[in-house]
Structure formats: structure tokens, C-alpha cells
Short mmCIF file of C-alpha atoms and ligand atoms in Angstrom, two decimals:
data_model
loop_
_atom_site.label_atom_id
_atom_site.label_comp_id
_atom_site.label_asym_id
_atom_site.label_seq_id
_atom_site.Cartn_x
_atom_site.Cartn_y
_atom_site.Cartn_z
CA MET A 57 77.67 -49.21 -75.91
CA ALA A 58 81.46 -49.94 -76.42
CA THR A 59 83.67 -47.31 -74.82
CA PRO A 60 85.76 -45.71 -77.48
CA LEU A 61 89.42 -46.57 -76.94
CA ALA A 62 91.84 -43.63 -76.28
CA HIS A 63 94.05 -45.06 -78.96
CA PRO A 64 92.39 -47.29 -81.64
CA THR A 65 94.40 -50.26 -82.63
CA PRO A 66 96.85 -49.31 -85.43
CA ARG A 67 96.16 -50.60 -88.83
CA PRO A 68 98.38 -53.71 -89.01
CA SER A 69 99.03 -52.91 -92.71
CA ILE A 70 101.23 -49.94 -91.87
CA ASN A 71 104.57 -51.46 -91.57
CA LEU A 72 108.01 -50.20 -92.89
CA ARG A 73 109.57 -53.71 -93.40
CA HIS A 74 111.10 -52.21 -96.52
CA ASP A 75 110.77 -48.96 -98.46
CA LEU A 76 107.82 -50.26 -100.69
CA ASP A 77 105.56 -50.66 -97.61
CA LEU A 78 104.83 -46.88 -97.89
CA SER A 79 102.77 -45.86 -100.96
CA VAL A 80 104.08 -42.86 -102.92
CA GLU A 81 101.27 -40.90 -101.38
CA GLU A 82 102.20 -42.06 -97.77
CA LEU A 83 105.85 -41.16 -98.60
CA ASN A 84 104.97 -37.71 -99.75
CA ALA A 85 102.71 -37.17 -96.60
CA LEU A 86 105.49 -38.36 -94.41
CA LEU A 87 107.89 -35.85 -95.79
CA GLU A 88 105.44 -33.10 -95.35
CA LEU A 89 104.63 -34.04 -91.70
CA ALA A 90 108.30 -34.41 -91.04
CA HIS A 91 108.73 -30.75 -92.16
CA GLN A 92 106.06 -29.66 -89.63
CA VAL A 93 107.59 -31.93 -86.92
CA LYS A 94 111.01 -30.25 -87.41
CA GLN A 95 109.43 -26.89 -87.15
CA SER A 96 107.65 -27.42 -83.99
CA ARG A 97 108.68 -30.09 -81.37
CA GLN A 98 106.12 -28.68 -78.93
CA ARG A 99 103.11 -29.17 -81.19
CA PHE A 100 103.50 -32.96 -81.14
CA ALA A 101 104.84 -33.32 -77.55
CA SER A 102 101.96 -35.53 -76.42
CA SER A 103 100.78 -37.07 -79.64
CA LEU A 104 101.95 -40.57 -78.63
CA ARG A 105 101.14 -40.34 -74.99
CA GLY A 106 100.37 -43.95 -73.50
CA ARG A 107 102.04 -45.48 -76.56
CA TYR A 108 105.02 -47.87 -76.14
CA VAL A 109 107.54 -49.12 -78.61
CA THR A 110 109.87 -52.00 -78.38
CA LEU A 111 113.30 -51.58 -79.97
CA LEU A 112 115.30 -54.65 -80.97
CA PHE A 113 118.87 -54.29 -82.09
CA GLU A 114 120.97 -57.27 -83.29
CA LYS A 115 123.73 -54.91 -84.44
CA PRO A 116 125.42 -51.88 -82.99
CA SER A 117 123.84 -48.31 -83.67
CA LEU A 118 124.33 -44.65 -82.68
CA ARG A 119 122.07 -42.79 -84.86
CA THR A 120 119.12 -45.15 -85.27
CA ARG A 121 118.81 -46.17 -81.75
CA LEU A 122 119.21 -42.76 -80.26
CA THR A 123 116.95 -41.05 -82.62
CA PHE A 124 114.25 -43.72 -82.26
CA GLU A 125 114.38 -43.43 -78.47
CA LEU A 126 114.32 -39.68 -78.62
CA ALA A 127 111.53 -39.42 -81.29
CA ILE A 128 109.27 -41.64 -79.17
CA LYS A 129 109.99 -39.76 -75.93
CA GLN A 130 109.66 -36.34 -77.59
CA LEU A 131 106.28 -37.41 -78.89
CA GLY A 132 105.09 -38.24 -75.30
CA GLY A 133 105.42 -42.06 -75.69
CA ASP A 134 108.13 -44.31 -74.23
CA CYS A 135 110.10 -47.33 -75.31
CA VAL A 136 112.08 -50.29 -74.11
CA THR A 137 115.27 -51.49 -75.94
CA GLN A 138 116.73 -54.96 -76.16
CA THR A 139 120.16 -55.63 -77.85
CA GLY A 140 121.46 -59.12 -78.99
CA MET A 141 120.25 -61.79 -81.46
CA ILE A 142 116.39 -61.74 -81.57
CA GLY A 143 115.44 -65.42 -82.20
CA ASP A 144 118.24 -67.36 -80.45
CA ARG A 145 116.44 -68.18 -77.15
CA GLU A 146 113.03 -68.83 -78.55
CA PRO A 147 111.29 -68.78 -82.06
CA LEU A 148 110.91 -65.40 -83.56
CA LYS A 149 107.18 -65.97 -83.83
CA ASP A 150 107.03 -66.21 -79.99
CA VAL A 151 109.14 -63.06 -79.53
CA ALA A 152 106.82 -61.34 -81.94
CA ARG A 153 103.66 -62.30 -80.01
CA ASN A 154 105.20 -61.56 -76.59
CA VAL A 155 106.25 -58.02 -77.71
CA ALA A 156 102.82 -57.40 -79.22
CA ARG A 157 101.15 -58.11 -75.85
CA TRP A 158 103.18 -55.27 -74.11
CA THR A 159 103.92 -52.65 -76.81
CA ASP A 160 102.38 -51.03 -79.81
CA ALA A 161 104.99 -51.13 -82.42
CA ILE A 162 108.57 -52.83 -83.02
CA VAL A 163 111.61 -51.16 -84.36
CA ALA A 164 114.18 -53.78 -85.35
CA ARG A 165 117.75 -53.85 -86.67
CA THR A 166 118.52 -57.38 -87.95
CA PHE A 167 121.01 -59.32 -89.83
CA SER A 168 118.40 -60.99 -92.00
CA GLN A 169 115.44 -59.34 -93.78
CA GLU A 170 113.56 -62.45 -93.10
CA THR A 171 113.61 -61.62 -89.35
CA ILE A 172 111.88 -58.40 -89.99
CA GLU A 173 109.33 -60.23 -92.15
CA GLU A 174 108.64 -62.75 -89.47
CA LEU A 175 108.22 -60.19 -86.75
CA ALA A 176 105.66 -58.41 -89.02
CA ARG A 177 103.88 -61.71 -89.91
CA TRP A 178 103.47 -62.76 -86.22
CA SER A 179 103.17 -59.63 -84.21
CA GLY A 180 100.22 -57.93 -85.90
CA ILE A 181 101.61 -54.47 -84.78
CA PRO A 182 103.69 -52.09 -86.90
CA VAL A 183 107.18 -53.23 -87.55
CA ILE A 184 109.83 -50.69 -88.73
CA ASN A 185 113.00 -51.84 -90.36
CA ALA A 186 115.79 -50.05 -88.61
CA LEU A 187 118.33 -51.72 -91.05
CA SER A 188 118.60 -55.28 -92.33
CA ASP A 189 121.00 -56.93 -94.85
CA LEU A 190 118.75 -55.70 -97.59
CA TYR A 191 117.25 -52.36 -96.76
CA HIS A 192 117.68 -49.16 -94.66
CA PRO A 193 114.37 -47.46 -95.21
CA CYS A 194 114.66 -44.93 -92.23
CA GLN A 195 117.89 -43.80 -93.63
CA ALA A 196 116.50 -43.29 -97.07
CA LEU A 197 113.63 -41.21 -95.70
CA ALA A 198 115.96 -38.92 -93.87
CA ASP A 199 118.13 -38.69 -96.97
CA ILE A 200 115.25 -37.72 -99.31
CA PHE A 201 113.96 -35.23 -96.77
CA THR A 202 117.47 -33.71 -96.56
CA LEU A 203 117.48 -33.42 -100.30
CA LYS A 204 114.13 -31.74 -100.38
CA GLU A 205 115.29 -29.22 -97.81
CA HIS A 206 118.20 -28.33 -100.05
CA PHE A 207 116.76 -28.37 -103.47
CA GLU A 208 112.96 -28.02 -102.77
CA LYS A 209 111.98 -30.25 -105.69
CA LEU A 210 113.08 -33.86 -105.89
CA ARG A 211 111.88 -34.78 -109.34
CA GLY A 212 114.73 -34.47 -111.92
CA LEU A 213 117.53 -34.44 -109.42
CA LYS A 214 120.36 -36.79 -109.90
CA LEU A 215 121.72 -38.87 -107.15
CA ALA A 216 125.05 -40.71 -107.58
CA TYR A 217 125.81 -43.58 -105.22
CA VAL A 218 129.44 -44.79 -105.32
CA GLY A 219 130.67 -47.77 -103.40
CA ASP A 220 129.01 -51.01 -102.28
CA GLY A 221 125.70 -52.03 -103.66
CA ASN A 222 124.33 -52.47 -100.08
CA ASN A 223 121.26 -51.99 -97.92
CA VAL A 224 121.61 -48.24 -98.19
CA ALA A 225 122.03 -48.28 -101.91
CA HIS A 226 118.93 -50.48 -102.16
CA SER A 227 116.67 -48.24 -100.19
CA LEU A 228 117.99 -45.08 -102.08
CA LEU A 229 117.32 -46.76 -105.41
CA LEU A 230 113.74 -47.58 -104.59
CA ASN A 231 113.03 -44.09 -103.30
CA CYS A 232 114.65 -42.26 -106.17
CA ALA A 233 112.81 -44.45 -108.61
CA ARG A 234 109.48 -43.75 -107.04
CA LEU A 235 109.98 -39.99 -106.77
CA GLY A 236 111.26 -39.34 -110.24
CA MET A 237 114.94 -38.78 -109.21
CA HIS A 238 117.80 -40.16 -111.51
CA CYS A 239 119.98 -42.60 -109.69
CA SER A 240 123.30 -43.73 -110.89
CA VAL A 241 125.04 -46.47 -108.91
CA ALA A 242 128.75 -47.28 -109.46
CA THR A 243 130.15 -50.22 -107.79
CA PRO A 244 133.17 -52.65 -108.38
CA PRO A 245 132.22 -55.63 -110.64
CA GLY A 246 130.56 -58.16 -108.44
CA TYR A 247 129.24 -55.70 -105.74
CA GLU A 248 126.31 -54.31 -107.75
CA PRO A 249 122.97 -53.94 -105.98
CA ASN A 250 120.63 -56.86 -105.71
CA ALA A 251 119.19 -57.63 -109.07
CA GLY A 252 115.62 -58.12 -107.87
CA ILE A 253 115.63 -54.74 -106.19
CA VAL A 254 117.19 -53.05 -109.24
CA ALA A 255 114.42 -54.65 -111.37
CA ARG A 256 111.74 -53.24 -109.01
CA ALA A 257 113.34 -49.81 -109.04
CA ARG A 258 113.25 -49.92 -112.96
CA GLU A 259 109.55 -50.71 -112.88
CA PHE A 260 108.95 -47.65 -110.74
CA ALA A 261 111.31 -45.48 -112.89
CA ALA A 262 109.26 -46.38 -115.90
CA ILE A 263 106.29 -44.69 -114.31
CA SER A 264 107.94 -41.71 -112.63
CA GLY A 265 110.42 -40.88 -115.48
CA ALA A 266 113.57 -41.49 -113.33
CA GLN A 267 116.51 -42.97 -114.98
CA ILE A 268 118.36 -45.84 -113.14
CA GLU A 269 121.88 -46.62 -114.02
CA ILE A 270 123.99 -49.42 -112.49
CA ILE A 271 127.48 -49.20 -113.62
CA ASN A 272 131.22 -49.71 -112.59
CA ASP A 273 132.57 -46.31 -113.59
CA PRO A 274 132.43 -43.89 -110.64
CA VAL A 275 133.30 -40.84 -112.99
CA GLN A 276 130.31 -41.61 -115.11
CA ALA A 277 128.09 -41.97 -112.00
CA VAL A 278 128.96 -38.57 -110.46
CA ARG A 279 128.72 -36.67 -113.89
CA ALA A 280 126.33 -33.71 -113.35
CA ALA A 281 125.13 -35.26 -110.11
CA HIS A 282 123.32 -32.91 -107.64
CA ALA A 283 124.33 -35.28 -104.66
CA VAL A 284 127.04 -37.79 -104.33
CA TYR A 285 126.39 -40.52 -101.76
CA THR A 286 128.72 -43.20 -100.40
CA ASP A 287 128.64 -45.61 -97.51
CA VAL A 288 131.22 -47.96 -95.80
CA TRP A 289 132.77 -50.58 -98.07
CA THR A 290 132.34 -53.24 -95.29
CA SER A 291 128.83 -53.43 -93.70
CA MET A 292 128.08 -54.77 -90.16
CA GLY A 293 128.57 -58.51 -90.41
CA GLN A 294 131.09 -58.53 -93.27
CA GLU A 295 134.22 -57.59 -91.08
CA ALA A 296 136.00 -60.67 -92.20
CA GLU A 297 136.00 -59.32 -95.70
CA ALA A 298 137.39 -55.94 -94.93
CA ALA A 299 140.96 -56.21 -96.10
CA GLY A 300 139.90 -57.58 -99.46
CA ARG A 301 137.12 -54.91 -99.84
CA ASN A 302 139.53 -52.15 -99.03
CA ARG A 303 141.69 -53.15 -101.96
CA ILE A 304 138.71 -53.84 -104.35
CA PHE A 305 136.86 -50.54 -103.56
CA ALA A 306 139.98 -48.23 -103.54
CA PRO A 307 139.17 -46.65 -107.02
CA TYR A 308 135.72 -45.83 -105.69
CA GLN A 309 136.83 -43.38 -102.99
CA VAL A 310 134.82 -40.22 -102.98
CA ASN A 311 137.48 -37.52 -103.09
CA THR A 312 138.17 -34.17 -104.62
CA GLU A 313 139.49 -35.57 -107.92
CA LEU A 314 136.30 -37.69 -108.43
CA LEU A 315 133.99 -34.80 -107.51
CA GLN A 316 135.46 -32.70 -110.39
CA ALA A 317 132.75 -34.33 -112.54
CA ALA A 318 129.86 -33.55 -110.34
CA ARG A 319 127.83 -30.32 -110.44
CA LYS A 320 129.65 -27.42 -108.53
CA ASP A 321 126.72 -27.08 -106.10
CA MET A 322 126.42 -30.83 -105.50
CA LEU A 323 125.94 -32.19 -101.89
CA PHE A 324 128.02 -34.95 -100.35
CA MET A 325 126.04 -37.51 -98.48
CA HIS A 326 126.83 -40.44 -96.11
CA CYS A 327 124.57 -42.26 -93.82
CA LEU A 328 127.47 -42.57 -91.21
CA PRO A 329 129.41 -44.00 -89.54
CA ALA A 330 132.21 -43.11 -92.05
CA LYS A 331 135.55 -44.52 -92.60
CA ARG A 332 137.56 -41.40 -93.40
CA GLY A 333 140.47 -42.31 -95.82
CA LEU A 334 138.58 -45.18 -97.24
CA GLU A 335 135.17 -44.56 -98.87
CA VAL A 336 135.56 -40.84 -98.43
CA THR A 337 138.45 -38.36 -97.66
CA ASP A 338 138.39 -36.19 -94.64
CA GLU A 339 138.63 -33.19 -96.77
CA ILE A 340 135.33 -34.05 -98.54
CA ILE A 341 133.27 -35.19 -95.47
CA GLU A 342 134.34 -31.89 -93.74
CA SER A 343 133.64 -29.60 -96.72
CA PRO A 344 130.82 -27.13 -96.78
CA GLN A 345 129.13 -29.32 -99.39
CA SER A 346 128.79 -32.13 -96.80
CA VAL A 347 125.31 -32.59 -95.43
CA VAL A 348 125.99 -35.64 -93.25
CA PHE A 349 124.99 -34.15 -90.00
CA ASP A 350 121.74 -32.69 -91.57
CA GLN A 351 121.06 -36.30 -92.66
CA ALA A 352 121.70 -37.46 -89.22
CA GLU A 353 119.49 -34.74 -87.58
CA ASN A 354 116.72 -35.60 -90.02
CA ARG A 355 116.65 -39.17 -88.85
CA LEU A 356 114.95 -37.71 -85.79
CA HIS A 357 112.31 -35.85 -87.69
CA VAL A 358 111.39 -38.32 -90.39
CA GLN A 359 111.07 -41.11 -87.71
CA LYS A 360 108.82 -39.02 -85.56
CA SER A 361 106.71 -38.52 -88.67
CA LEU A 362 106.62 -42.24 -89.30
CA LEU A 363 105.64 -43.01 -85.76
CA LEU A 364 102.88 -40.52 -85.93
CA LEU A 365 101.51 -41.93 -89.08
CA MET A 366 101.59 -45.60 -87.68
CA LEU A 367 100.53 -44.98 -84.18
CA GLN A 368 98.46 -41.79 -83.84
N1 LIG B 471 123.16 -44.35 -90.20
C1 LIG B 471 122.81 -45.14 -89.29
O1 LIG B 471 121.86 -45.96 -89.35
O2 LIG B 471 123.68 -45.12 -88.12
P1 LIG B 471 123.64 -46.11 -86.91
O3 LIG B 471 124.35 -47.45 -87.41
O4 LIG B 471 124.57 -45.40 -85.87
O5 LIG B 471 122.34 -46.29 -86.46
N1 LIG B 472 125.80 -50.39 -94.89
C1 LIG B 472 125.94 -50.14 -93.55
C2 LIG B 472 125.05 -49.06 -92.96
C3 LIG B 472 125.24 -48.60 -91.61
C4 LIG B 472 124.42 -47.56 -91.18
C5 LIG B 472 125.82 -51.39 -92.60
O1 LIG B 472 124.86 -52.13 -92.96
O2 LIG B 472 126.66 -51.65 -91.84
#
């Protein structure tokens, strides 16, 4: 008779290559588990004993890297971290198959979404997108969890995203659309979110009742919003465009004047790192309505919850 394994092989289907890899049911279960994880670190202290995770980072990180390393260790597992381009010394499919022989999951921050997809295709172990050019699903999980903590119910809330239609905007759009949250995105013309991702969000919104609005007017976007979110105007890898972007995005700064149009009890959100004086003023990010450090803290809790769902 076969000896039962201490840790059954994880279902290869549980990835987080992008936000849509989690079903709405899994998403809600993850948020519920994150709540329990946040309440009691001790209860889950040995849940991942004997489990190892590889972290691959092509781009810099403070929050994502540290919260994943801490999450894995606080759950009783361990991790190894590699920085630098992933597929430059050997094909990605070889990297994926090497890592899968040593560890149980991969967390990867990449330039290209295709790198994430290739790692998942070849490794056969769970792959978590820790930010790519197209998505930042772990951030969106923490953001949704933070909103739930503050407002209790997500359905019917309005989130306004003002700035660049980037990876963070994409993940927020998909999550809002699936959870019945209205999402209004205001960008300068030409910097709108990816049309294919917006189309997917609209499909989900038609089911959930969410309203999705992609516009160029920041005042209209923040009108009656429960949360106003912004991110850097120049994402990692776009540094050569910074000067031009600073000019183009200037009317999209989140400041006291813009927020006159939002609800009085609105929350200010930012994934961090922030460039004070560009996408947000120091006054707003330091205001009592700013929940940016709650978002950062919650990265730890939602990522623990994700690892438990994938590896337990
Ligand atoms: N918000 C976020 O992902 O931060 P890092 O780039 O520091 O990981
Ligand atoms: N949009 C930003 C997010 C950083 C957490 C970037 O990709 O650099």
C-alpha cells in the first residue's frame, strides 16, 4: 500500500498568473481566510512546514519580496530568492523545470506577462504573479481586503482610479468587476487600460452589476467615490519616459482640490512606492483618510492566505 504523502502534490491548476486564475468563490474564500490569518498568526504557524517556495524577481521590490518571504516563514515554510532576469542564461522552460524539482511553488515578478505564463506552463507547480507588465494580482487582493475591512460590504462601492492605465489598474478593474464594485478609471488620452482587459472586466460587470467607466476626466471619476486610488505615472521599466509622463499626467494628480468631488468618508489608496508631489500630494498621502499602510500590511495577510490555499 502506498504511504500517504505528508504533503500531497498541489493541484497544478491553482496558479495566480493573473487575477482571473481565482474563481469568484476562491477569491471570497481567500478574503475570509485572510481575515482569520490576520487575527491569529499562531494558528497557522506550522501550516506550511516542509514546504519551500522560489521567489524570482526581475525588478526591484520592497513590499512584495519582504511580505512573501515573511508570509512563507511565518507559516512554517521557507523560501529562496533570486534577483535578475529570469530567462537570460537558459530557456525559461528549463528554469521552470529546475525550480520545480527543488521547491513547491514559484513567486515571480517579471517584465513580461509571457514569462509568468511560461513558468506556469513548464513548471507544473503553482505560480504566483508578483507583478508583471499587465497585472499585479497580489496587490489587488490586499486592496480589496483593505476595502472590506473598512466598509464591510464590497458590492456597490465605487472605486476611482486616477492616473496611468497600468498593471495595478488592470488588476483592480478585474477584481471590482467580479465583486460588484463600480470602477471608474480616469487616464490621460492614450494611457487608458488595455482594451482586452477592459472588455473582460465589462463581461464580468454585466454579471455582477458593477459599472465600469473608462474616461479622461479625473473629476468625473472621483465623483461620489468611496475610494480614490492612484499609482506612479512611470512604472518600472518605463523610466526613459518619465519626463514626458510627468507633463502629460500633471492634471491627474490626486490632491485636495480633486478630492472635493469624492465622498467625505472616502479612502485614499496607493500600492506604493509613491512619488509625492507627482501622482499624489504629501498632504493627501499623510491624511487620516489614507490607508496606504493598511494596504501594505494586508499584503502579508492575503499572501499567506493565498499560499495556504495553494500549498496546504
Ligand atoms: N506595492 C508593491 O508591489 O510594492 P513593491 O514594488 O515594493 O513590491
Ligand atoms: N505600476 C507600478 C507598480 C509598482 C508596485 C510598476 O509596475 O512599477
